[in-house]
Short mmCIF file of C-alpha atoms and ligand atoms in Angstrom, two decimals:
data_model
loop_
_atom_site.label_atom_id
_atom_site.label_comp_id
_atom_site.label_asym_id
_atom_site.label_seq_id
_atom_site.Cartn_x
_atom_site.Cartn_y
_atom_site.Cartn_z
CA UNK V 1 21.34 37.38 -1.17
CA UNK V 2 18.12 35.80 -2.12
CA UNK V 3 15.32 37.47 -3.50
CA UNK V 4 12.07 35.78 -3.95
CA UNK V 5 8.87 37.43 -5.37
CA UNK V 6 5.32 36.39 -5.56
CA UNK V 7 4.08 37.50 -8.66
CA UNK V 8 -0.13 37.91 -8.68
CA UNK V 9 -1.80 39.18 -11.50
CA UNK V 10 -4.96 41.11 -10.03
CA UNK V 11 -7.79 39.94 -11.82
CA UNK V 12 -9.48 38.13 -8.66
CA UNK V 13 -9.10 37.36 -5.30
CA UNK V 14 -6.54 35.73 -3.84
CA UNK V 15 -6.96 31.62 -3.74
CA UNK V 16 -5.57 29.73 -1.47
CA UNK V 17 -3.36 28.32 -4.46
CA UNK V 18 -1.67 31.20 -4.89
CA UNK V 19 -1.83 32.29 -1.16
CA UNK V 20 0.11 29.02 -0.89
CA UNK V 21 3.09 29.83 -3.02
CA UNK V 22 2.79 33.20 -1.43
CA UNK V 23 3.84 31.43 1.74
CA UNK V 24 6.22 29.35 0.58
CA UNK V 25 8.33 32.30 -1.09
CA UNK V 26 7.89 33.99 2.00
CA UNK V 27 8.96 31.26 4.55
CA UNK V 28 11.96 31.27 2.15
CA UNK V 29 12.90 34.77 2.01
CA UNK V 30 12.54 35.13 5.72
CA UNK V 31 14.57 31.83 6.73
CA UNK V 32 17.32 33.36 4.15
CA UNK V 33 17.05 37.03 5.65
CA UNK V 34 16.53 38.03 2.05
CA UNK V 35 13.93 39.71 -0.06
CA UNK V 36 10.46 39.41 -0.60
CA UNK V 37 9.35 41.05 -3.72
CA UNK V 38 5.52 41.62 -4.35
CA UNK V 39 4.86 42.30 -8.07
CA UNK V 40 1.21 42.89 -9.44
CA UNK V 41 1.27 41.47 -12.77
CA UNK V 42 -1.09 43.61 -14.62
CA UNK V 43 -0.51 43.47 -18.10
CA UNK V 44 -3.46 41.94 -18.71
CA UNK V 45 -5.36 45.41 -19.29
CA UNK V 46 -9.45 43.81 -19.67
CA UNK V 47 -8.74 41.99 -16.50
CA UNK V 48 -6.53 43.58 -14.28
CA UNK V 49 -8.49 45.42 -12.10
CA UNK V 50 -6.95 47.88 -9.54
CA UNK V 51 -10.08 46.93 -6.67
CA UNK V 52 -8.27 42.96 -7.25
CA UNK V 53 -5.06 44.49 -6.58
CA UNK V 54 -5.78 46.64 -3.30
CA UNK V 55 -7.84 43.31 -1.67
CA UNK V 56 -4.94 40.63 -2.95
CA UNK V 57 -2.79 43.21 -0.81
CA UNK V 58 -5.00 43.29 2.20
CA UNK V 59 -5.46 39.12 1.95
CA UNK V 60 -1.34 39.18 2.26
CA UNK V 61 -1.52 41.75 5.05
CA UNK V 62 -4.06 39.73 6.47
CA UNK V 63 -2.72 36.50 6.87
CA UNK V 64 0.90 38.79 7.75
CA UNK V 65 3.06 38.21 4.59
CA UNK V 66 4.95 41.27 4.78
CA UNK V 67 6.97 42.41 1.59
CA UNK V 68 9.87 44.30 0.89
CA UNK V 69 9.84 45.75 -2.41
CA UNK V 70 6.94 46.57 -4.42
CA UNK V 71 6.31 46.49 -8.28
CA UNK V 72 3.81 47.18 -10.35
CA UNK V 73 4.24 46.01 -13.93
CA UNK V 74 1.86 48.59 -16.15
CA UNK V 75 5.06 51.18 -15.03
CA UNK V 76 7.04 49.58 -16.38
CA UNK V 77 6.12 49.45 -19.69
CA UNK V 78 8.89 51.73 -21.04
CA UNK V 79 11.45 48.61 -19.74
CA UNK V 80 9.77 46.22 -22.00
CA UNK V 81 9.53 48.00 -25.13
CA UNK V 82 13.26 49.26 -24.49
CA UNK V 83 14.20 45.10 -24.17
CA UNK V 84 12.13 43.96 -26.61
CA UNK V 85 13.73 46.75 -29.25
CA UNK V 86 17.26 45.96 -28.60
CA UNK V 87 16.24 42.25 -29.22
CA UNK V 88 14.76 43.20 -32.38
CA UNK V 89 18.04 44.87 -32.93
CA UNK V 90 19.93 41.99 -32.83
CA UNK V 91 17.92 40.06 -34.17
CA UNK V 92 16.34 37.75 -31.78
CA UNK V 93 13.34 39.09 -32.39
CA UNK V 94 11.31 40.96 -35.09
CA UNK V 95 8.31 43.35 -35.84
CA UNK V 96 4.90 41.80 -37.22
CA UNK V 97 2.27 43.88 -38.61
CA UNK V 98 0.20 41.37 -39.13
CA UNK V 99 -3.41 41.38 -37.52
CA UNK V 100 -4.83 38.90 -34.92
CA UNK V 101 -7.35 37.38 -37.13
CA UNK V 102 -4.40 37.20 -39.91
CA UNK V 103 -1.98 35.37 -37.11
CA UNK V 104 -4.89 32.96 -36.55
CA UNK V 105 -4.73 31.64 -39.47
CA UNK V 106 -1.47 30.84 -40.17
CA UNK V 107 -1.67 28.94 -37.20
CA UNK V 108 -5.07 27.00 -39.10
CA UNK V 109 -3.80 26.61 -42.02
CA UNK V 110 -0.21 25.10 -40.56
CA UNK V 111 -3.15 22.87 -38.24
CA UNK V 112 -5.27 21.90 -41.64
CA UNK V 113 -1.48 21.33 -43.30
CA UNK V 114 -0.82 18.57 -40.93
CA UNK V 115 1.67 20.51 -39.23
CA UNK V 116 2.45 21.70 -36.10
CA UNK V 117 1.17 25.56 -35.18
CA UNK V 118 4.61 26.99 -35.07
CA UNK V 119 5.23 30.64 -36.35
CA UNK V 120 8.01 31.65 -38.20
CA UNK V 121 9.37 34.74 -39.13
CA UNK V 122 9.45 34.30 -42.90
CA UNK V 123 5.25 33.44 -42.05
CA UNK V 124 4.85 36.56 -40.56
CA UNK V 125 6.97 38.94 -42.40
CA UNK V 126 4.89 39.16 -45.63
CA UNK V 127 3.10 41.80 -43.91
CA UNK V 128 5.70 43.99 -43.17
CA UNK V 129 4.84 46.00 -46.41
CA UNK V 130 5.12 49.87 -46.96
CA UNK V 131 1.11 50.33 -46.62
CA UNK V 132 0.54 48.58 -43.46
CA UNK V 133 3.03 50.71 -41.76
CA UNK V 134 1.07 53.36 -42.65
CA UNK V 135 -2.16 51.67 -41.54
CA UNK V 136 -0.20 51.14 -38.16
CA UNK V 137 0.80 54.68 -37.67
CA UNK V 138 -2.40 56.08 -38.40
CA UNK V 139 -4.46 53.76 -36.10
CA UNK V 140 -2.22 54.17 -33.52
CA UNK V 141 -1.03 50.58 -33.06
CA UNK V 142 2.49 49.56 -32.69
CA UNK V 143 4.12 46.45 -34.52
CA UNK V 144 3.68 43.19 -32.50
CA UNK V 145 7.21 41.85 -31.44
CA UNK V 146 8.02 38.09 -31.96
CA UNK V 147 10.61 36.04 -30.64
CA UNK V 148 12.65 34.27 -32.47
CA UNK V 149 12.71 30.68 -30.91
CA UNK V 150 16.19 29.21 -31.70
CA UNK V 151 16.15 25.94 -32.89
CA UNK V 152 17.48 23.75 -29.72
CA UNK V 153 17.30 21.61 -26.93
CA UNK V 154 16.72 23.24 -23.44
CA UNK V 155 16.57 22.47 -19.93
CA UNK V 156 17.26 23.44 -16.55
CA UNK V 157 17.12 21.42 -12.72
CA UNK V 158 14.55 21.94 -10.82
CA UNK V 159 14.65 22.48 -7.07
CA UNK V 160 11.76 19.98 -6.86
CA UNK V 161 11.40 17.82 -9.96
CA UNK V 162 15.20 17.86 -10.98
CA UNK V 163 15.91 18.11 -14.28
CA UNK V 164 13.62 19.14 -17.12
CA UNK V 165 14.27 18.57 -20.54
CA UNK V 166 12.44 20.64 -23.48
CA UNK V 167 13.12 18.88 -27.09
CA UNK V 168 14.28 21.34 -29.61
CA UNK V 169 11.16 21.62 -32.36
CA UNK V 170 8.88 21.99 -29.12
CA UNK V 171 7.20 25.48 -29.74
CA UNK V 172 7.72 27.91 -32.88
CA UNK V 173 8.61 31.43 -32.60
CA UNK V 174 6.21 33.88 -30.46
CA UNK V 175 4.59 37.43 -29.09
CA UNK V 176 6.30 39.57 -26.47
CA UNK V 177 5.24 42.82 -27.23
CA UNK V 178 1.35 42.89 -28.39
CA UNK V 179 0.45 45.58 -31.06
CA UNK V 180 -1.64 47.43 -27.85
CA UNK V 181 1.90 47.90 -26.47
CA UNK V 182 1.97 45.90 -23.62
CA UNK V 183 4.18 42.89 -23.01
CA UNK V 184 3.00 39.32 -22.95
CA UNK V 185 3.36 37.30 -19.93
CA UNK V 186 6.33 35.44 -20.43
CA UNK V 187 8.32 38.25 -21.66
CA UNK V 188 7.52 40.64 -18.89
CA UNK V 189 8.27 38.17 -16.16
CA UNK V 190 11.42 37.55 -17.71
CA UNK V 191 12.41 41.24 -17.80
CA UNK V 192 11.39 41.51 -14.34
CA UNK V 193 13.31 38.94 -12.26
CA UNK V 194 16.10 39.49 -14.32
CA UNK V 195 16.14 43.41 -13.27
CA UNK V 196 14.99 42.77 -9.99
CA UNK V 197 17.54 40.16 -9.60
CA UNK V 198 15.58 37.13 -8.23
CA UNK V 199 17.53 34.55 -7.17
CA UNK V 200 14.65 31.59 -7.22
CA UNK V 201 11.10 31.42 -8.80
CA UNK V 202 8.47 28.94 -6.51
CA UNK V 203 5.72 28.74 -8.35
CA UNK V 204 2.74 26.44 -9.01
CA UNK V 205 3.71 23.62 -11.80
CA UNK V 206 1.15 25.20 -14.09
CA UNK V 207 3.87 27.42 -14.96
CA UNK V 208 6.77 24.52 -15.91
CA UNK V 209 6.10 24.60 -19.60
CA UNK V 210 6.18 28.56 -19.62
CA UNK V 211 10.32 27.89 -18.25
CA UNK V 212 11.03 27.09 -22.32
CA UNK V 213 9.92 30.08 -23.05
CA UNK V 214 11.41 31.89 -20.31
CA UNK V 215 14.90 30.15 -20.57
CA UNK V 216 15.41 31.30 -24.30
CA UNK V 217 14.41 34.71 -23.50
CA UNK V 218 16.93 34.92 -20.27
CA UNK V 219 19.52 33.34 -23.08
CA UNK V 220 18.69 36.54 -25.89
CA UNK V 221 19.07 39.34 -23.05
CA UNK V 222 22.35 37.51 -21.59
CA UNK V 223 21.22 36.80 -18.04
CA UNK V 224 21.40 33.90 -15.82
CA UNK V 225 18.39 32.47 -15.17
CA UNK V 226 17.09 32.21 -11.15
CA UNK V 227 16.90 28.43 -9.88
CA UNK V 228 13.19 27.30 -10.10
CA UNK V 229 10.97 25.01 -7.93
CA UNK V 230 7.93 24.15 -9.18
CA UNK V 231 5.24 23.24 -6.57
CA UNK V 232 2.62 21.12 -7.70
CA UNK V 233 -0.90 21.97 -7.79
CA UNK V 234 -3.42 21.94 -4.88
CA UNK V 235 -6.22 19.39 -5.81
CA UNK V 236 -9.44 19.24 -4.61
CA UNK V 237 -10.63 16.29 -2.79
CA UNK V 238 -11.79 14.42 -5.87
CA UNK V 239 -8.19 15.10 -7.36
CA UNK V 240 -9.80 17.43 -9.31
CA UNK V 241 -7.77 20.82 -9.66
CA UNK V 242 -9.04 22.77 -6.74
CA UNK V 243 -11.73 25.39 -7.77
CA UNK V 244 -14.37 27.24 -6.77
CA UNK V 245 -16.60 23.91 -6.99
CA UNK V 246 -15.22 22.69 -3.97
CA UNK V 247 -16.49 25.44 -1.84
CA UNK V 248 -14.62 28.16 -0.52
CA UNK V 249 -11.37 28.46 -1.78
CA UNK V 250 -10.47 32.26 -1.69
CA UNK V 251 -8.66 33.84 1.39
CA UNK V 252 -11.32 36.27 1.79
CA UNK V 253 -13.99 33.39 2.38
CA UNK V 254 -11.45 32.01 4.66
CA UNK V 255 -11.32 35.30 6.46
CA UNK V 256 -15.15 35.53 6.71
CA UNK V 257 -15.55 31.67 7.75
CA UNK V 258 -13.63 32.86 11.16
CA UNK V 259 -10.61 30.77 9.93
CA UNK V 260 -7.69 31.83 11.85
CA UNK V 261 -4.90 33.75 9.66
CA UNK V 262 -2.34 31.65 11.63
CA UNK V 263 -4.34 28.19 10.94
CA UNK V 264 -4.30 29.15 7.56
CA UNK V 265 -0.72 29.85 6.94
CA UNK V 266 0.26 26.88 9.07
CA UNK V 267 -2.07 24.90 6.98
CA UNK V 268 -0.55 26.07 3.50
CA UNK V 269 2.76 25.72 4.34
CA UNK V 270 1.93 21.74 4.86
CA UNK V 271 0.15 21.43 1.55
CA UNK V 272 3.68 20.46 -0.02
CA UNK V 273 6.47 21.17 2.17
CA UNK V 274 6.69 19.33 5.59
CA UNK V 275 8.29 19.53 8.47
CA UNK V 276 11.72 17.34 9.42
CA UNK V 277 10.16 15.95 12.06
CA UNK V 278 6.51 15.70 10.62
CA UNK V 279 5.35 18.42 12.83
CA UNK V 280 1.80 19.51 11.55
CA UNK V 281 1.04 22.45 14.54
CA UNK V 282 3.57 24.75 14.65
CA UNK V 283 4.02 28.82 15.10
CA UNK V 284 5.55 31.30 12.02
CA UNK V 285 8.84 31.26 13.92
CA UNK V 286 8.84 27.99 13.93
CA UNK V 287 8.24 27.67 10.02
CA UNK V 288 10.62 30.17 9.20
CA UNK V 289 13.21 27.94 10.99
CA UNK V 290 12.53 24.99 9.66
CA UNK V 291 11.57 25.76 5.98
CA UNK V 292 14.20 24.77 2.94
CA UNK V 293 13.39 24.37 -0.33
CA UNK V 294 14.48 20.42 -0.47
CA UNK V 295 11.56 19.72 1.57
CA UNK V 296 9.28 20.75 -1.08
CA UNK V 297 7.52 17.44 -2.26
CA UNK V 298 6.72 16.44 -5.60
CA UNK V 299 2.88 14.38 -5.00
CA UNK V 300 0.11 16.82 -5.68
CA UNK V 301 -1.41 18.46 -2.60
CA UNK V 302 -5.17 17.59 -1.57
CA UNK V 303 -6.64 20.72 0.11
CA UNK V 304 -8.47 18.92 2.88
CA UNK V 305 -11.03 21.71 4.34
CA UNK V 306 -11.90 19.06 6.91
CA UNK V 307 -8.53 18.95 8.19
CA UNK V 308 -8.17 23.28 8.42
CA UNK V 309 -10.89 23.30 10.42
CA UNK V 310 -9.63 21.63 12.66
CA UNK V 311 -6.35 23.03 12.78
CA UNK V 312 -8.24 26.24 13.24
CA UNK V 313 -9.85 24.52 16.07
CA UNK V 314 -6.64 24.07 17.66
CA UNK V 315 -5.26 27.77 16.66
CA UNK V 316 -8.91 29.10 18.51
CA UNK V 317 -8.34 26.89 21.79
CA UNK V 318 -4.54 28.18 21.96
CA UNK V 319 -5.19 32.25 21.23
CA UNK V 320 -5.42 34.19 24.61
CA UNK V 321 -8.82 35.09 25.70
CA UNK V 322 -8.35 38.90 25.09
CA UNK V 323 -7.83 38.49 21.12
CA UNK V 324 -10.54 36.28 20.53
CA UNK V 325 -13.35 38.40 22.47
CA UNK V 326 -11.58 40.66 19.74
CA UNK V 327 -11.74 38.85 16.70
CA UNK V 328 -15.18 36.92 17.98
CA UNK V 329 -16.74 40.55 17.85
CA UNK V 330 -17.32 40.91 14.26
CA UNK V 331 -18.81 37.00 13.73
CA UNK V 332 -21.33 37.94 17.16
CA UNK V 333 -22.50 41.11 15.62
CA UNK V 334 -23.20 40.07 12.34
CA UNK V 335 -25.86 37.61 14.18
CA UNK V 336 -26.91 40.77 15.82
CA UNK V 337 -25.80 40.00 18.98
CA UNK V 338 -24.33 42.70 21.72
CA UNK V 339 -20.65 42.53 20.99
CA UNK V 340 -20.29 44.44 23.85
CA UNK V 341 -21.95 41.49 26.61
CA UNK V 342 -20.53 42.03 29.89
CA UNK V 343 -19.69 38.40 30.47
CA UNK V 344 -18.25 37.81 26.85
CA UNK V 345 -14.86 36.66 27.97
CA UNK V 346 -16.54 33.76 29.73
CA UNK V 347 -18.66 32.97 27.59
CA UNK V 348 -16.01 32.21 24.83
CA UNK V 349 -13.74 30.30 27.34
CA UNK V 350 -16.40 27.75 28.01
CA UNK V 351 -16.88 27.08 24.05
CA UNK V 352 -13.92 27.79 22.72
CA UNK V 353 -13.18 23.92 22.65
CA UNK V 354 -16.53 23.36 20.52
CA UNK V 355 -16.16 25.41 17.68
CA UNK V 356 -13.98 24.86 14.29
CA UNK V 357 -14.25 28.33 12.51
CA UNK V 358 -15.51 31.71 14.09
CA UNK V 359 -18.38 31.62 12.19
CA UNK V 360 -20.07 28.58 14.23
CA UNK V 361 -19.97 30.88 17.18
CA UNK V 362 -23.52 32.74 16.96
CA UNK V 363 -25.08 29.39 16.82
CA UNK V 364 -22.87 28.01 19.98
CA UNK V 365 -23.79 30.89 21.92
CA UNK V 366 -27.02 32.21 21.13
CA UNK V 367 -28.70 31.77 24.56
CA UNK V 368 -25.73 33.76 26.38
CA UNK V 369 -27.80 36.77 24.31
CA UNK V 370 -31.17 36.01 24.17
CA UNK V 371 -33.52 33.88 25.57
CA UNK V 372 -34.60 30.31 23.75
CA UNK V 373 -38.09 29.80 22.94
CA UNK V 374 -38.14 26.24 24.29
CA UNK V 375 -40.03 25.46 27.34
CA UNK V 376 -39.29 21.85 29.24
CA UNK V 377 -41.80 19.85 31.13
CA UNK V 378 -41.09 19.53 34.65
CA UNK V 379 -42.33 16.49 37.04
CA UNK V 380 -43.88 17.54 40.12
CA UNK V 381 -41.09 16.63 41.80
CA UNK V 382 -38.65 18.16 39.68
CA UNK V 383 -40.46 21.52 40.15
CA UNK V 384 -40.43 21.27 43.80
CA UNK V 385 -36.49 20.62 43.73
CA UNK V 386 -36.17 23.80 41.49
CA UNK V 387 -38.12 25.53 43.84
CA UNK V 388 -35.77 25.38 46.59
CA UNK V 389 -32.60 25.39 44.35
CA UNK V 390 -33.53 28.73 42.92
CA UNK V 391 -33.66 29.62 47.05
CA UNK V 392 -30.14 28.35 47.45
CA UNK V 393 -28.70 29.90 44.59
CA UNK V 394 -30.50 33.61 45.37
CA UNK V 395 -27.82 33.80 48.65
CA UNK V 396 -24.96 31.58 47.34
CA UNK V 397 -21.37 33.29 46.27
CA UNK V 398 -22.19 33.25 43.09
CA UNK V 399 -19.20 30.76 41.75
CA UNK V 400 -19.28 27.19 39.93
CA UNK V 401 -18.53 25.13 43.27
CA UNK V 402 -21.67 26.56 45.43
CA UNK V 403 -23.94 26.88 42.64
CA UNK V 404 -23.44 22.92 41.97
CA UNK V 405 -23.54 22.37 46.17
CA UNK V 406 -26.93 24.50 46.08
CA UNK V 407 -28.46 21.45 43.92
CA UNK V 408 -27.22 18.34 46.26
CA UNK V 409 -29.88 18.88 49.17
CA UNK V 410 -33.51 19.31 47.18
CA UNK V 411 -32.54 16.80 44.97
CA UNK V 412 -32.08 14.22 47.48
CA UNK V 413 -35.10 15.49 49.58
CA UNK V 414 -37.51 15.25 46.19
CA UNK V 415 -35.72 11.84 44.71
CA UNK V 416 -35.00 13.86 41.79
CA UNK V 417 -32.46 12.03 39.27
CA UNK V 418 -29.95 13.69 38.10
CA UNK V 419 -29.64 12.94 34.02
CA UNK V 420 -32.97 13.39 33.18
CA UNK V 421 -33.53 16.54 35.28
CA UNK V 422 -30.69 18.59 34.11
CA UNK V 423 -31.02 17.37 30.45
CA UNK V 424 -34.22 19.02 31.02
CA UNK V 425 -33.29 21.94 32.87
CA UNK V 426 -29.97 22.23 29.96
CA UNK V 427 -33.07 22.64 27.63
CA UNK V 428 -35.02 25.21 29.62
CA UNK V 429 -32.07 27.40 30.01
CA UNK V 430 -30.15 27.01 26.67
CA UNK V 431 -32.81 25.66 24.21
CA UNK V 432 -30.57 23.14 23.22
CA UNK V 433 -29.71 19.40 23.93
CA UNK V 434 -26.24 19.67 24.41
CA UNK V 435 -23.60 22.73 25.19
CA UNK V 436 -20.97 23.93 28.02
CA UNK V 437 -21.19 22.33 31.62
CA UNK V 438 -24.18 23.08 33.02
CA UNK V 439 -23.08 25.03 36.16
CA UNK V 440 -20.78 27.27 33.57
CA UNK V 441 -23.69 27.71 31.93
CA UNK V 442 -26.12 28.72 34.97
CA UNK V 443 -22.36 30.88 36.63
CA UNK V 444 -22.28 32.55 33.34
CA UNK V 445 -26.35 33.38 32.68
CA UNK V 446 -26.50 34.57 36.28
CA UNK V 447 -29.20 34.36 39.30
CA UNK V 448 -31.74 36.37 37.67
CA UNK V 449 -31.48 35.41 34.13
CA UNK V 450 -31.72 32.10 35.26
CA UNK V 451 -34.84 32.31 37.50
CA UNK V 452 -36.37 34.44 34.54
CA UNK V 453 -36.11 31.24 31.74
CA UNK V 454 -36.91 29.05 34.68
CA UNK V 455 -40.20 30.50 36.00
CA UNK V 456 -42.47 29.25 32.99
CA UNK V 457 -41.83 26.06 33.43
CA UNK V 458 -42.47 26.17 36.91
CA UNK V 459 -45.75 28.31 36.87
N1 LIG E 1 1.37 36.38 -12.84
C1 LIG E 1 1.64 34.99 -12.87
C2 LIG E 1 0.50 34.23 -12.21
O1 LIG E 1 -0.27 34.84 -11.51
C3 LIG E 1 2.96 34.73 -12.17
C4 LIG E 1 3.58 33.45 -12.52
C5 LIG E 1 5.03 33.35 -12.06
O2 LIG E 1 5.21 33.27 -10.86
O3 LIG E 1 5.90 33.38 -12.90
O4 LIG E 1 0.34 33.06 -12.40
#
């Protein structure tokens, strides 16, 4: 069965990088009916922070990547040590009581030497010695654990850059087990998918030359390793790696730009996989379907914000009226408009087609909830037309096709033209130049609201 994890380490929020491999693991695990681990990665004691891992969670949630299993790798520290022991047992690894600053500089002086920074045990064992033992026990610190890198060529086929070569000589021995007790990285991930039996790692291609590492240590314990696919990296539009410089870039600011969850996961899953028939709009169901690993693509992926928003434009105009008064709520009433306006459903049909991201909203619709302070010049004419169209309208059905019929008659009678008039009379009602049809508009502010804007012009 296959069993995929996504593996964050919570010391921020969730980027769309790693919201993207998110996807992509779960697309798989879904379209394989297997597993879907979610593992917080938070070894990293300083910067794992347990507020990073509760809002990485609700991101997932959010844009409804559901998992199955659920790990959290500071419990499982006992499974580390017991690995890393029975290593040092047989020798594939070994006990260092040597201090940071002492490590450092070996690794200088090897530098200074000419040669290249690569530990090795005889380097580190000098200080192995009766007294720091002592030194250890009585601060409380446990021996570092190295890994003994053996002295050979490795390599392994990736799912999406085939096969990858490391040259024997490439890295020197190095830490899994710090002297603060916790595991490093490369050591604990190992341990992990091996126990937790994942079957393939997708990951970003930051992580390739970490697979030496990884592939001796599956080699020590005696496991296979999983198959591997690394993605490439998102890049900004510059072809920069994508970063906070080029704007928003975490799921939460996604969330908060009124960016659809659906848009966003649709979005994702295109920046490196595609679909068979090039399909760019298409449903989770529809993902999950088509998704397989060989259609992961090699060429770096441009995150395009452009081109989100206006998939998100197309995920707003498709969502049924009812959830977006719902999710339009929030965006309306941080503006400080009423949430709760009677004619709210109508309002966002008529300009649901002119908005990219939920956040545009308050500025679409801002004279459905209060009124503009913009007046418009009338002609003498003009005002005599609006005259008797406000007397239409007070007795019409109030509907789009008799409020347009109630201006046809005093227009003619007062040779009023038509552009300039209701480019005037947009103005007077909405305050702005442009905005839904004009009878929507007047249908949705109703009689009296519009006689109200209407009557200082014509006083
Ligand atoms: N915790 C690692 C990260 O956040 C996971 C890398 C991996 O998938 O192996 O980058």
């Amino acid at each position: 069965m296959v069993r995929v994890r996504f593996a964050p380490s919570p010391t921020g929020y969730l980027h769309v990088g790693g919201a993207r491999t998110a996807v992509f693991n779960w697309l798989f695990a879904r379209k394989e009916r297997g597993k879907f681990v979610l593992r917080i990665e938070d070894t990293d004691l300083e910067r794992s922070k347990r507020e990073y891992e509760d809002r990485l969670k609700e991101s997932l949630r959010w844009l409804g990547l559901d998992w199955d299993e659920f790990y959290r790798q500071s419990e499982r520290i006992d499974l580390y040590r017991e690995v890393a022991n029975s290593l040092v047992r047989s020798k594939k690894a070994y006990y260092v009581y040597a201090y940071p600053e002492e490590i450092e500089a070996i690794r200088e002086r090897l530098l200074s030497e000419g040669k290249p920074p690569h530990y090795r045990e005889e380097m580190l064992k000098e200080y192995d010695t009766p007294e720091r033992r002592k030194e250890y026990a009585e601060k409380g610190l446990s021996p570092a654990v190295f890994f003994k890198m053996p002295d050979k060529d490795y390599s392994f086929e990736d799912i999406v850059r085939g096969k990858v070569v490391f040259k024997r000589g490439t890295i020197g021995d190095f830490v899994i087990m710090r002297s603060n007790g916790m595991p490093t990285y490369n050591f604990a991930v190992v341990v992990d998918d091996a126990d937790m039996e994942i079957t393939h790692v997708i990951r970003g291609d930051d992580h390739l030359s970490n697979t030496l590492r990884q592939l001796a240590i599956y080699e020590a314990i005696g496991k296979k390793p999983p198959r591997f696919a690394h993605v490439s990296m998102i890049l900004g539009p510059d072809g920069k790696k994508l970063s906070k410089r080029h704007g928003a870039t975490s799921v939460e600011e996604m969330r908060d730009r009124g960016i659809l969850p659906e848009a966003l996961v649709n979005y994702l899953a295109l920046l490196g996989w595609s679909h068979p028939e090039g399909k760019e709009i298409m449903d989770i169901r529809e993902m999950v379907e088509k998704f397989s690993l060989d259609r992961l693509g090699k060429n770096p992926a441009i995150f395009d914000f452009e081109k989100l928003r206006w998939m998100n434009s197309v995920y707003i105009k498709r969502i049924p009226v009812g959830k977006l008064v719902e999710i339009s709520k929030p965006f309306l009433e941080k503006a400080g408009f009423d949430p709760n306006h009677p004619k709210l459903k109508e309002i966002l049909e008529a300009v649901k087609d002119r908005i990219r991201e939920l956040s545009e909203l308050p500025n679409v619709v801002d004279y459905f909830f209060k009124e503009p302070d913009t007046e418009a010049e009338f002609e003498e004419n003009e005002k005599n037309a609006l005259e008797e169209i406000l007397e239409n309208l007070r007795t019409v059905d109030w509907n789009r096709k008799s409020i347009v019929k109630a201006f046809s008659g005093p227009m003619k009678k007062y040779r009023v033209k038509g552009k300039d008039f209701f480019q005037k009379l947009r103005k007077a009602l909405s305050g702005k130049e442009e905005g839904v049809e004009l009878d929507v508009m007047i249908e949705i502010l109703g009689f009296e609201e519009m006689r109200r804007r209407l009557e200082k012009c014509l006083r």
